[in-house]
């Protein structure tokens, strides 16, 4: 039986790809919403506040 | 942080620690509200004084570029300076003040976030976003959200643990997740960066 060889991306490359996918998602959301540029800042700030606050649990 | 806070907010028995937990949460939200309102007020004044209401043309590209830089930093792809103060509530104050007062002080300092360790660079982008929002009420609300998200897990661990040993074990078990936390922050920052830069480009 032929073994299936899976390609494991180098960790660094995988992280770059993940960032690119996240970036595409962010651009798609921006293009899909009809809010003006200024109005879109508050939702971004709320998301950042939530993730930054929760992540602070890992503060030394 | 959990290792330092839990002994303060956890009074040793399930009944005793409710006071410090509430004080910690109230202090955190208060600290966040003050910083958020002040920063947004400063942002409003700066925007009106120097570049009018030009948020799309000035604020969004700056914020987008900053988010991209810190996304790469959080993903471990490059290293960006992390300016921060490492001050904490002093041991002397901690020893001599009642637990509720100490928990309140901790809450204020951690909710404000400016005088303590900054574990993720998302915080810098957040402060800049609050500055550019330019509305003290919105800024206060956003930073109250930050403080609430910071205080809630500590409160949950303290309330949900019958004794200090259980609370400490729960806190210690989180440490292994740190690399994932940085990666999640990197992805959120990358998404936010693209969102802001695209918004800026499509709404000049």
PDB file of C-alpha atoms in Angstrom:
ATOM      1  CA  UNK A   1       0.000   0.000   0.000  1.00  0.00           C
ATOM      2  CA  UNK A   2       1.333   3.392  -0.947  1.00  0.00           C
ATOM      3  CA  UNK A   3       1.785   5.700   1.983  1.00  0.00           C
ATOM      4  CA  UNK A   4       0.378   9.190   1.724  1.00  0.00           C
ATOM      5  CA  UNK A   5       2.999  11.786   2.307  1.00  0.00           C
ATOM      6  CA  UNK A   6       1.642  14.926   3.834  1.00  0.00           C
ATOM      7  CA  UNK A   7       3.524  18.153   3.453  1.00  0.00           C
ATOM      8  CA  UNK A   8       3.987  19.972   6.698  1.00  0.00           C
ATOM      9  CA  UNK A   9       4.565  23.642   6.153  1.00  0.00           C
ATOM     10  CA  UNK A  10       7.381  25.223   8.111  1.00  0.00           C
ATOM     11  CA  UNK A  11       5.967  26.886  11.160  1.00  0.00           C
ATOM     12  CA  UNK A  12       7.021  30.353  10.054  1.00  0.00           C
ATOM     13  CA  UNK A  13       5.449  29.964   6.610  1.00  0.00           C
ATOM     14  CA  UNK A  14       2.276  28.591   8.135  1.00  0.00           C
ATOM     15  CA  UNK A  15       2.015  31.617  10.397  1.00  0.00           C
ATOM     16  CA  UNK A  16       2.490  33.957   7.428  1.00  0.00           C
ATOM     17  CA  UNK A  17      -0.254  32.123   5.545  1.00  0.00           C
ATOM     18  CA  UNK A  18      -2.576  32.341   8.537  1.00  0.00           C
ATOM     19  CA  UNK A  19      -1.960  36.087   8.761  1.00  0.00           C
ATOM     20  CA  UNK A  20      -2.690  36.430   5.047  1.00  0.00           C
ATOM     21  CA  UNK A  21      -5.980  34.544   5.431  1.00  0.00           C
ATOM     22  CA  UNK A  22      -6.945  36.740   8.394  1.00  0.00           C
ATOM     23  CA  UNK A  23      -6.066  39.793   6.314  1.00  0.00           C
ATOM     24  CA  UNK A  24      -8.244  38.624   3.444  1.00  0.00           C
ATOM     25  CA  UNK A  25     -11.079  38.116   5.904  1.00  0.00           C
ATOM     26  CA  UNK A  26     -10.628  41.640   7.276  1.00  0.00           C
ATOM     27  CA  UNK A  27     -10.638  43.130   3.761  1.00  0.00           C
ATOM     28  CA  UNK A  28     -13.733  41.127   2.805  1.00  0.00           C
ATOM     29  CA  UNK A  29     -15.589  42.415   5.878  1.00  0.00           C
ATOM     30  CA  UNK A  30     -14.548  45.998   5.071  1.00  0.00           C
ATOM     31  CA  UNK A  31     -15.730  45.695   1.473  1.00  0.00           C
ATOM     32  CA  UNK A  32     -18.953  43.955   2.507  1.00  0.00           C
ATOM     33  CA  UNK A  33     -20.025  46.549   5.058  1.00  0.00           C
ATOM     34  CA  UNK A  34     -21.540  49.837   4.052  1.00  0.00           C
ATOM     35  CA  UNK A  35     -20.331  51.798   7.082  1.00  0.00           C
ATOM     36  CA  UNK A  36     -18.182  54.821   6.452  1.00  0.00           C
ATOM     37  CA  UNK A  37     -14.526  54.525   7.358  1.00  0.00           C
ATOM     38  CA  UNK A  38     -14.905  56.445  10.633  1.00  0.00           C
ATOM     39  CA  UNK A  39     -17.930  54.441  11.732  1.00  0.00           C
ATOM     40  CA  UNK A  40     -16.053  51.179  11.297  1.00  0.00           C
ATOM     41  CA  UNK A  41     -13.421  52.093  13.846  1.00  0.00           C
ATOM     42  CA  UNK A  42     -15.591  51.497  16.915  1.00  0.00           C
ATOM     43  CA  UNK A  43     -16.346  47.807  16.159  1.00  0.00           C
ATOM     44  CA  UNK A  44     -12.620  47.237  15.554  1.00  0.00           C
ATOM     45  CA  UNK A  45     -11.811  48.910  18.873  1.00  0.00           C
ATOM     46  CA  UNK A  46     -14.378  46.728  20.671  1.00  0.00           C
ATOM     47  CA  UNK A  47     -12.881  43.542  19.206  1.00  0.00           C
ATOM     48  CA  UNK A  48      -9.357  44.677  20.119  1.00  0.00           C
ATOM     49  CA  UNK A  49     -10.484  45.593  23.648  1.00  0.00           C
ATOM     50  CA  UNK A  50     -12.031  42.182  24.210  1.00  0.00           C
ATOM     51  CA  UNK A  51      -9.055  40.197  22.950  1.00  0.00           C
ATOM     52  CA  UNK A  52      -6.482  42.441  24.662  1.00  0.00           C
ATOM     53  CA  UNK A  53      -8.362  42.315  27.967  1.00  0.00           C
ATOM     54  CA  UNK A  54      -8.737  38.560  27.937  1.00  0.00           C
ATOM     55  CA  UNK A  55      -5.116  38.059  26.848  1.00  0.00           C
ATOM     56  CA  UNK A  56      -3.940  40.145  29.807  1.00  0.00           C
ATOM     57  CA  UNK A  57      -4.627  37.054  31.884  1.00  0.00           C
ATOM     58  CA  UNK A  58      -1.252  35.835  30.610  1.00  0.00           C
ATOM     59  CA  UNK A  59       0.554  38.884  31.943  1.00  0.00           C
ATOM     60  CA  UNK A  60       3.593  37.993  34.111  1.00  0.00           C
TER      61      UNK A  60
ATOM     62  CA  UNK B   1      -0.741  38.069  36.783  1.00  0.00           C
ATOM     63  CA  UNK B   2      -3.222  35.446  37.961  1.00  0.00           C
ATOM     64  CA  UNK B   3      -0.729  34.210  40.543  1.00  0.00           C
ATOM     65  CA  UNK B   4      -0.503  37.695  42.048  1.00  0.00           C
ATOM     66  CA  UNK B   5      -4.149  38.690  41.802  1.00  0.00           C
ATOM     67  CA  UNK B   6      -5.809  35.519  42.990  1.00  0.00           C
ATOM     68  CA  UNK B   7      -4.468  35.690  46.547  1.00  0.00           C
ATOM     69  CA  UNK B   8      -5.789  39.259  46.703  1.00  0.00           C
ATOM     70  CA  UNK B   9      -9.268  38.633  45.329  1.00  0.00           C
ATOM     71  CA  UNK B  10      -9.593  35.212  46.955  1.00  0.00           C
ATOM     72  CA  UNK B  11     -10.183  35.693  50.673  1.00  0.00           C
ATOM     73  CA  UNK B  12      -9.671  32.014  51.443  1.00  0.00           C
ATOM     74  CA  UNK B  13     -13.305  30.994  51.712  1.00  0.00           C
ATOM     75  CA  UNK B  14     -16.170  31.187  49.249  1.00  0.00           C
ATOM     76  CA  UNK B  15     -18.050  33.765  51.333  1.00  0.00           C
ATOM     77  CA  UNK B  16     -15.086  35.990  52.133  1.00  0.00           C
ATOM     78  CA  UNK B  17     -13.832  36.591  48.612  1.00  0.00           C
ATOM     79  CA  UNK B  18     -16.946  38.123  47.043  1.00  0.00           C
ATOM     80  CA  UNK B  19     -16.085  41.593  48.395  1.00  0.00           C
ATOM     81  CA  UNK B  20     -12.564  41.682  46.917  1.00  0.00           C
ATOM     82  CA  UNK B  21     -13.801  40.184  43.614  1.00  0.00           C
ATOM     83  CA  UNK B  22     -16.452  42.904  43.253  1.00  0.00           C
ATOM     84  CA  UNK B  23     -13.963  45.599  44.334  1.00  0.00           C
ATOM     85  CA  UNK B  24     -11.455  44.336  41.759  1.00  0.00           C
ATOM     86  CA  UNK B  25     -14.062  44.426  38.970  1.00  0.00           C
ATOM     87  CA  UNK B  26     -15.346  47.890  39.962  1.00  0.00           C
ATOM     88  CA  UNK B  27     -11.787  49.219  40.170  1.00  0.00           C
ATOM     89  CA  UNK B  28     -10.895  47.726  36.789  1.00  0.00           C
ATOM     90  CA  UNK B  29     -13.887  49.202  34.976  1.00  0.00           C
ATOM     91  CA  UNK B  30     -13.309  52.597  36.662  1.00  0.00           C
ATOM     92  CA  UNK B  31      -9.677  52.615  35.573  1.00  0.00           C
ATOM     93  CA  UNK B  32     -10.645  51.662  32.043  1.00  0.00           C
ATOM     94  CA  UNK B  33     -13.355  54.334  31.830  1.00  0.00           C
ATOM     95  CA  UNK B  34     -10.991  57.105  32.977  1.00  0.00           C
ATOM     96  CA  UNK B  35      -8.243  56.116  30.518  1.00  0.00           C
ATOM     97  CA  UNK B  36     -10.679  55.603  27.635  1.00  0.00           C
ATOM     98  CA  UNK B  37     -12.480  58.921  28.133  1.00  0.00           C
ATOM     99  CA  UNK B  38      -9.213  60.865  28.592  1.00  0.00           C
ATOM    100  CA  UNK B  39      -7.558  59.313  25.567  1.00  0.00           C
ATOM    101  CA  UNK B  40     -10.569  59.884  23.317  1.00  0.00           C
ATOM    102  CA  UNK B  41     -10.865  63.456  24.542  1.00  0.00           C
ATOM    103  CA  UNK B  42      -7.187  64.016  23.732  1.00  0.00           C
ATOM    104  CA  UNK B  43      -7.801  62.416  20.337  1.00  0.00           C
ATOM    105  CA  UNK B  44     -10.769  64.652  19.632  1.00  0.00           C
ATOM    106  CA  UNK B  45      -8.795  67.761  20.563  1.00  0.00           C
ATOM    107  CA  UNK B  46      -5.803  66.681  18.465  1.00  0.00           C
ATOM    108  CA  UNK B  47      -7.917  65.850  15.435  1.00  0.00           C
ATOM    109  CA  UNK B  48      -9.823  69.126  15.582  1.00  0.00           C
ATOM    110  CA  UNK B  49      -6.663  71.150  16.201  1.00  0.00           C
ATOM    111  CA  UNK B  50      -4.322  69.603  13.658  1.00  0.00           C
ATOM    112  CA  UNK B  51      -6.057  67.772  10.850  1.00  0.00           C
ATOM    113  CA  UNK B  52      -9.761  68.527  11.169  1.00  0.00           C
ATOM    114  CA  UNK B  53     -12.119  65.564  10.883  1.00  0.00           C
ATOM    115  CA  UNK B  54      -9.817  63.623   8.585  1.00  0.00           C
ATOM    116  CA  UNK B  55      -9.986  60.251  10.298  1.00  0.00           C
ATOM    117  CA  UNK B  56     -10.183  58.165   7.102  1.00  0.00           C
ATOM    118  CA  UNK B  57      -7.201  59.868   5.517  1.00  0.00           C
ATOM    119  CA  UNK B  58      -4.940  60.026   8.588  1.00  0.00           C
ATOM    120  CA  UNK B  59      -6.105  57.816  11.464  1.00  0.00           C
ATOM    121  CA  UNK B  60      -7.086  54.656   9.643  1.00  0.00           C
ATOM    122  CA  UNK B  61      -3.859  54.216   7.631  1.00  0.00           C
ATOM    123  CA  UNK B  62      -1.747  54.867  10.746  1.00  0.00           C
ATOM    124  CA  UNK B  63      -3.786  52.406  12.793  1.00  0.00           C
ATOM    125  CA  UNK B  64      -3.826  49.847   9.979  1.00  0.00           C
ATOM    126  CA  UNK B  65      -0.054  49.988   9.541  1.00  0.00           C
ATOM    127  CA  UNK B  66       0.459  49.754  13.281  1.00  0.00           C
ATOM    128  CA  UNK B  67      -1.845  46.720  13.533  1.00  0.00           C
ATOM    129  CA  UNK B  68       0.058  45.012  10.705  1.00  0.00           C
ATOM    130  CA  UNK B  69       3.410  45.626  12.393  1.00  0.00           C
ATOM    131  CA  UNK B  70       2.203  44.274  15.726  1.00  0.00           C
ATOM    132  CA  UNK B  71       0.480  41.318  14.020  1.00  0.00           C
ATOM    133  CA  UNK B  72       3.892  40.276  12.685  1.00  0.00           C
ATOM    134  CA  UNK B  73       5.337  40.796  16.158  1.00  0.00           C
ATOM    135  CA  UNK B  74       2.674  38.650  17.828  1.00  0.00           C
ATOM    136  CA  UNK B  75       3.201  35.930  15.215  1.00  0.00           C
ATOM    137  CA  UNK B  76       6.911  35.916  16.054  1.00  0.00           C
ATOM    138  CA  UNK B  77       7.932  37.096  12.584  1.00  0.00           C
ATOM    139  CA  UNK B  78       9.685  40.254  13.725  1.00  0.00           C
ATOM    140  CA  UNK B  79      10.454  42.050  16.941  1.00  0.00           C
ATOM    141  CA  UNK B  80       9.006  45.497  17.676  1.00  0.00           C
ATOM    142  CA  UNK B  81       9.800  47.461  20.869  1.00  0.00           C
ATOM    143  CA  UNK B  82       7.157  47.086  23.587  1.00  0.00           C
ATOM    144  CA  UNK B  83       7.298  50.273  25.686  1.00  0.00           C
ATOM    145  CA  UNK B  84       5.817  49.558  29.110  1.00  0.00           C
ATOM    146  CA  UNK B  85       6.075  50.238  32.804  1.00  0.00           C
ATOM    147  CA  UNK B  86       6.471  47.223  35.052  1.00  0.00           C
ATOM    148  CA  UNK B  87       5.135  48.881  38.165  1.00  0.00           C
ATOM    149  CA  UNK B  88       2.771  46.964  40.401  1.00  0.00           C
ATOM    150  CA  UNK B  89       0.866  47.720  43.601  1.00  0.00           C
ATOM    151  CA  UNK B  90       3.602  47.821  46.241  1.00  0.00           C
ATOM    152  CA  UNK B  91       4.124  44.913  48.647  1.00  0.00           C
ATOM    153  CA  UNK B  92       3.918  47.310  51.605  1.00  0.00           C
ATOM    154  CA  UNK B  93       0.476  48.593  50.548  1.00  0.00           C
ATOM    155  CA  UNK B  94      -0.617  45.048  49.815  1.00  0.00           C
ATOM    156  CA  UNK B  95       0.318  43.903  53.309  1.00  0.00           C
ATOM    157  CA  UNK B  96      -1.150  46.809  55.274  1.00  0.00           C
ATOM    158  CA  UNK B  97      -4.400  47.486  53.410  1.00  0.00           C
ATOM    159  CA  UNK B  98      -7.581  45.391  53.813  1.00  0.00           C
ATOM    160  CA  UNK B  99      -8.075  42.833  50.979  1.00  0.00           C
ATOM    161  CA  UNK B 100     -10.983  44.786  49.476  1.00  0.00           C
ATOM    162  CA  UNK B 101      -8.938  48.005  49.255  1.00  0.00           C
ATOM    163  CA  UNK B 102      -5.962  46.153  47.754  1.00  0.00           C
ATOM    164  CA  UNK B 103      -8.231  44.410  45.229  1.00  0.00           C
ATOM    165  CA  UNK B 104      -9.710  47.803  44.283  1.00  0.00           C
ATOM    166  CA  UNK B 105      -6.231  49.284  43.726  1.00  0.00           C
ATOM    167  CA  UNK B 106      -5.230  46.292  41.642  1.00  0.00           C
ATOM    168  CA  UNK B 107      -8.412  46.662  39.652  1.00  0.00           C
ATOM    169  CA  UNK B 108      -7.818  50.355  38.916  1.00  0.00           C
ATOM    170  CA  UNK B 109      -4.217  49.772  37.795  1.00  0.00           C
ATOM    171  CA  UNK B 110      -5.010  46.726  35.695  1.00  0.00           C
ATOM    172  CA  UNK B 111      -8.148  48.237  34.180  1.00  0.00           C
ATOM    173  CA  UNK B 112      -6.222  51.350  33.167  1.00  0.00           C
ATOM    174  CA  UNK B 113      -3.488  49.090  31.805  1.00  0.00           C
ATOM    175  CA  UNK B 114      -0.889  51.857  31.484  1.00  0.00           C
ATOM    176  CA  UNK B 115       1.289  51.191  34.510  1.00  0.00           C
ATOM    177  CA  UNK B 116       1.596  47.415  34.372  1.00  0.00           C
ATOM    178  CA  UNK B 117       3.030  44.708  32.117  1.00  0.00           C
ATOM    179  CA  UNK B 118       1.651  44.687  28.567  1.00  0.00           C
ATOM    180  CA  UNK B 119       1.415  40.990  27.633  1.00  0.00           C
ATOM    181  CA  UNK B 120       0.115  41.477  24.071  1.00  0.00           C
ATOM    182  CA  UNK B 121       0.809  44.292  21.622  1.00  0.00           C
ATOM    183  CA  UNK B 122      -2.890  44.420  20.749  1.00  0.00           C
ATOM    184  CA  UNK B 123      -3.078  46.802  23.713  1.00  0.00           C
ATOM    185  CA  UNK B 124      -1.002  49.453  21.885  1.00  0.00           C
ATOM    186  CA  UNK B 125      -3.268  49.266  18.837  1.00  0.00           C
ATOM    187  CA  UNK B 126      -6.300  49.450  21.126  1.00  0.00           C
ATOM    188  CA  UNK B 127      -5.043  52.631  22.821  1.00  0.00           C
ATOM    189  CA  UNK B 128      -4.371  54.212  19.424  1.00  0.00           C
ATOM    190  CA  UNK B 129      -7.840  53.199  18.202  1.00  0.00           C
ATOM    191  CA  UNK B 130      -9.432  54.758  21.291  1.00  0.00           C
ATOM    192  CA  UNK B 131      -7.426  57.931  20.620  1.00  0.00           C
ATOM    193  CA  UNK B 132      -8.649  58.101  17.022  1.00  0.00           C
ATOM    194  CA  UNK B 133     -12.269  57.328  17.960  1.00  0.00           C
ATOM    195  CA  UNK B 134     -12.341  60.854  19.388  1.00  0.00           C
ATOM    196  CA  UNK B 135     -15.562  60.350  21.354  1.00  0.00           C
ATOM    197  CA  UNK B 136     -15.097  60.210  25.159  1.00  0.00           C
ATOM    198  CA  UNK B 137     -18.256  58.150  25.705  1.00  0.00           C
ATOM    199  CA  UNK B 138     -17.285  55.555  23.092  1.00  0.00           C
ATOM    200  CA  UNK B 139     -13.672  55.580  24.318  1.00  0.00           C
ATOM    201  CA  UNK B 140     -14.812  55.023  27.901  1.00  0.00           C
ATOM    202  CA  UNK B 141     -17.090  52.193  26.800  1.00  0.00           C
ATOM    203  CA  UNK B 142     -14.367  50.477  24.781  1.00  0.00           C
ATOM    204  CA  UNK B 143     -11.833  50.665  27.606  1.00  0.00           C
ATOM    205  CA  UNK B 144     -14.486  49.519  30.100  1.00  0.00           C
ATOM    206  CA  UNK B 145     -14.837  46.492  27.827  1.00  0.00           C
ATOM    207  CA  UNK B 146     -11.078  45.936  27.976  1.00  0.00           C
ATOM    208  CA  UNK B 147     -11.123  46.178  31.774  1.00  0.00           C
ATOM    209  CA  UNK B 148     -14.144  43.908  32.028  1.00  0.00           C
ATOM    210  CA  UNK B 149     -12.527  41.277  29.800  1.00  0.00           C
ATOM    211  CA  UNK B 150      -9.405  41.539  31.935  1.00  0.00           C
ATOM    212  CA  UNK B 151     -11.210  41.230  35.276  1.00  0.00           C
ATOM    213  CA  UNK B 152     -13.848  38.639  34.342  1.00  0.00           C
ATOM    214  CA  UNK B 153     -11.597  35.534  34.092  1.00  0.00           C
ATOM    215  CA  UNK B 154      -9.936  36.369  37.417  1.00  0.00           C
ATOM    216  CA  UNK B 155     -13.361  36.783  39.025  1.00  0.00           C
ATOM    217  CA  UNK B 156     -14.603  33.542  37.447  1.00  0.00           C
ATOM    218  CA  UNK B 157     -11.609  31.580  38.767  1.00  0.00           C
ATOM    219  CA  UNK B 158     -11.883  33.150  42.216  1.00  0.00           C
ATOM    220  CA  UNK B 159     -15.634  32.568  42.530  1.00  0.00           C
ATOM    221  CA  UNK B 160     -15.540  29.095  41.017  1.00  0.00           C
ATOM    222  CA  UNK B 161     -12.730  27.810  43.239  1.00  0.00           C
ATOM    223  CA  UNK B 162     -13.580  26.503  46.704  1.00  0.00           C
ATOM    224  CA  UNK B 163     -10.094  27.219  48.043  1.00  0.00           C
ATOM    225  CA  UNK B 164      -6.905  29.046  47.168  1.00  0.00           C
ATOM    226  CA  UNK B 165      -5.077  25.883  46.070  1.00  0.00           C
ATOM    227  CA  UNK B 166      -7.767  25.110  43.471  1.00  0.00           C
ATOM    228  CA  UNK B 167      -7.725  28.715  42.252  1.00  0.00           C
ATOM    229  CA  UNK B 168      -3.923  28.647  41.914  1.00  0.00           C
ATOM    230  CA  UNK B 169      -4.049  25.335  40.015  1.00  0.00           C
ATOM    231  CA  UNK B 170      -6.657  26.775  37.643  1.00  0.00           C
ATOM    232  CA  UNK B 171      -4.470  29.838  37.096  1.00  0.00           C
ATOM    233  CA  UNK B 172      -1.348  27.744  36.496  1.00  0.00           C
ATOM    234  CA  UNK B 173      -3.150  25.528  33.985  1.00  0.00           C
ATOM    235  CA  UNK B 174      -3.621  28.574  31.733  1.00  0.00           C
ATOM    236  CA  UNK B 175       0.100  29.166  31.286  1.00  0.00           C
ATOM    237  CA  UNK B 176       0.494  26.475  28.618  1.00  0.00           C
ATOM    238  CA  UNK B 177      -1.916  28.322  26.331  1.00  0.00           C
ATOM    239  CA  UNK B 178       0.275  31.417  25.996  1.00  0.00           C
ATOM    240  CA  UNK B 179       1.664  30.669  22.479  1.00  0.00           C
ATOM    241  CA  UNK B 180      -1.889  30.190  21.189  1.00  0.00           C
ATOM    242  CA  UNK B 181      -2.960  33.462  22.806  1.00  0.00           C
ATOM    243  CA  UNK B 182      -0.222  35.316  20.898  1.00  0.00           C
ATOM    244  CA  UNK B 183      -1.212  33.629  17.634  1.00  0.00           C
ATOM    245  CA  UNK B 184      -4.886  34.549  18.122  1.00  0.00           C
ATOM    246  CA  UNK B 185      -3.833  38.145  18.799  1.00  0.00           C
ATOM    247  CA  UNK B 186      -1.719  38.111  15.636  1.00  0.00           C
ATOM    248  CA  UNK B 187      -4.678  36.924  13.557  1.00  0.00           C
ATOM    249  CA  UNK B 188      -7.054  39.481  15.064  1.00  0.00           C
ATOM    250  CA  UNK B 189      -4.511  42.247  14.425  1.00  0.00           C
ATOM    251  CA  UNK B 190      -3.957  41.095  10.828  1.00  0.00           C
ATOM    252  CA  UNK B 191      -7.710  41.083  10.214  1.00  0.00           C
ATOM    253  CA  UNK B 192      -8.105  44.492  11.845  1.00  0.00           C
ATOM    254  CA  UNK B 193      -5.205  45.888   9.822  1.00  0.00           C
ATOM    255  CA  UNK B 194      -6.673  44.737   6.517  1.00  0.00           C
ATOM    256  CA  UNK B 195     -10.107  46.010   7.539  1.00  0.00           C
ATOM    257  CA  UNK B 196      -8.761  49.457   8.428  1.00  0.00           C
ATOM    258  CA  UNK B 197      -6.535  49.808   5.362  1.00  0.00           C
ATOM    259  CA  UNK B 198      -9.298  48.650   3.023  1.00  0.00           C
ATOM    260  CA  UNK B 199     -11.815  51.008   4.675  1.00  0.00           C
ATOM    261  CA  UNK B 200      -9.348  53.843   4.339  1.00  0.00           C
ATOM    262  CA  UNK B 201      -8.696  53.103   0.660  1.00  0.00           C
ATOM    263  CA  UNK B 202     -12.367  52.694  -0.256  1.00  0.00           C
ATOM    264  CA  UNK B 203     -13.529  55.818   1.675  1.00  0.00           C
ATOM    265  CA  UNK B 204     -10.894  58.456   0.920  1.00  0.00           C
TER     266      UNK B 204
END
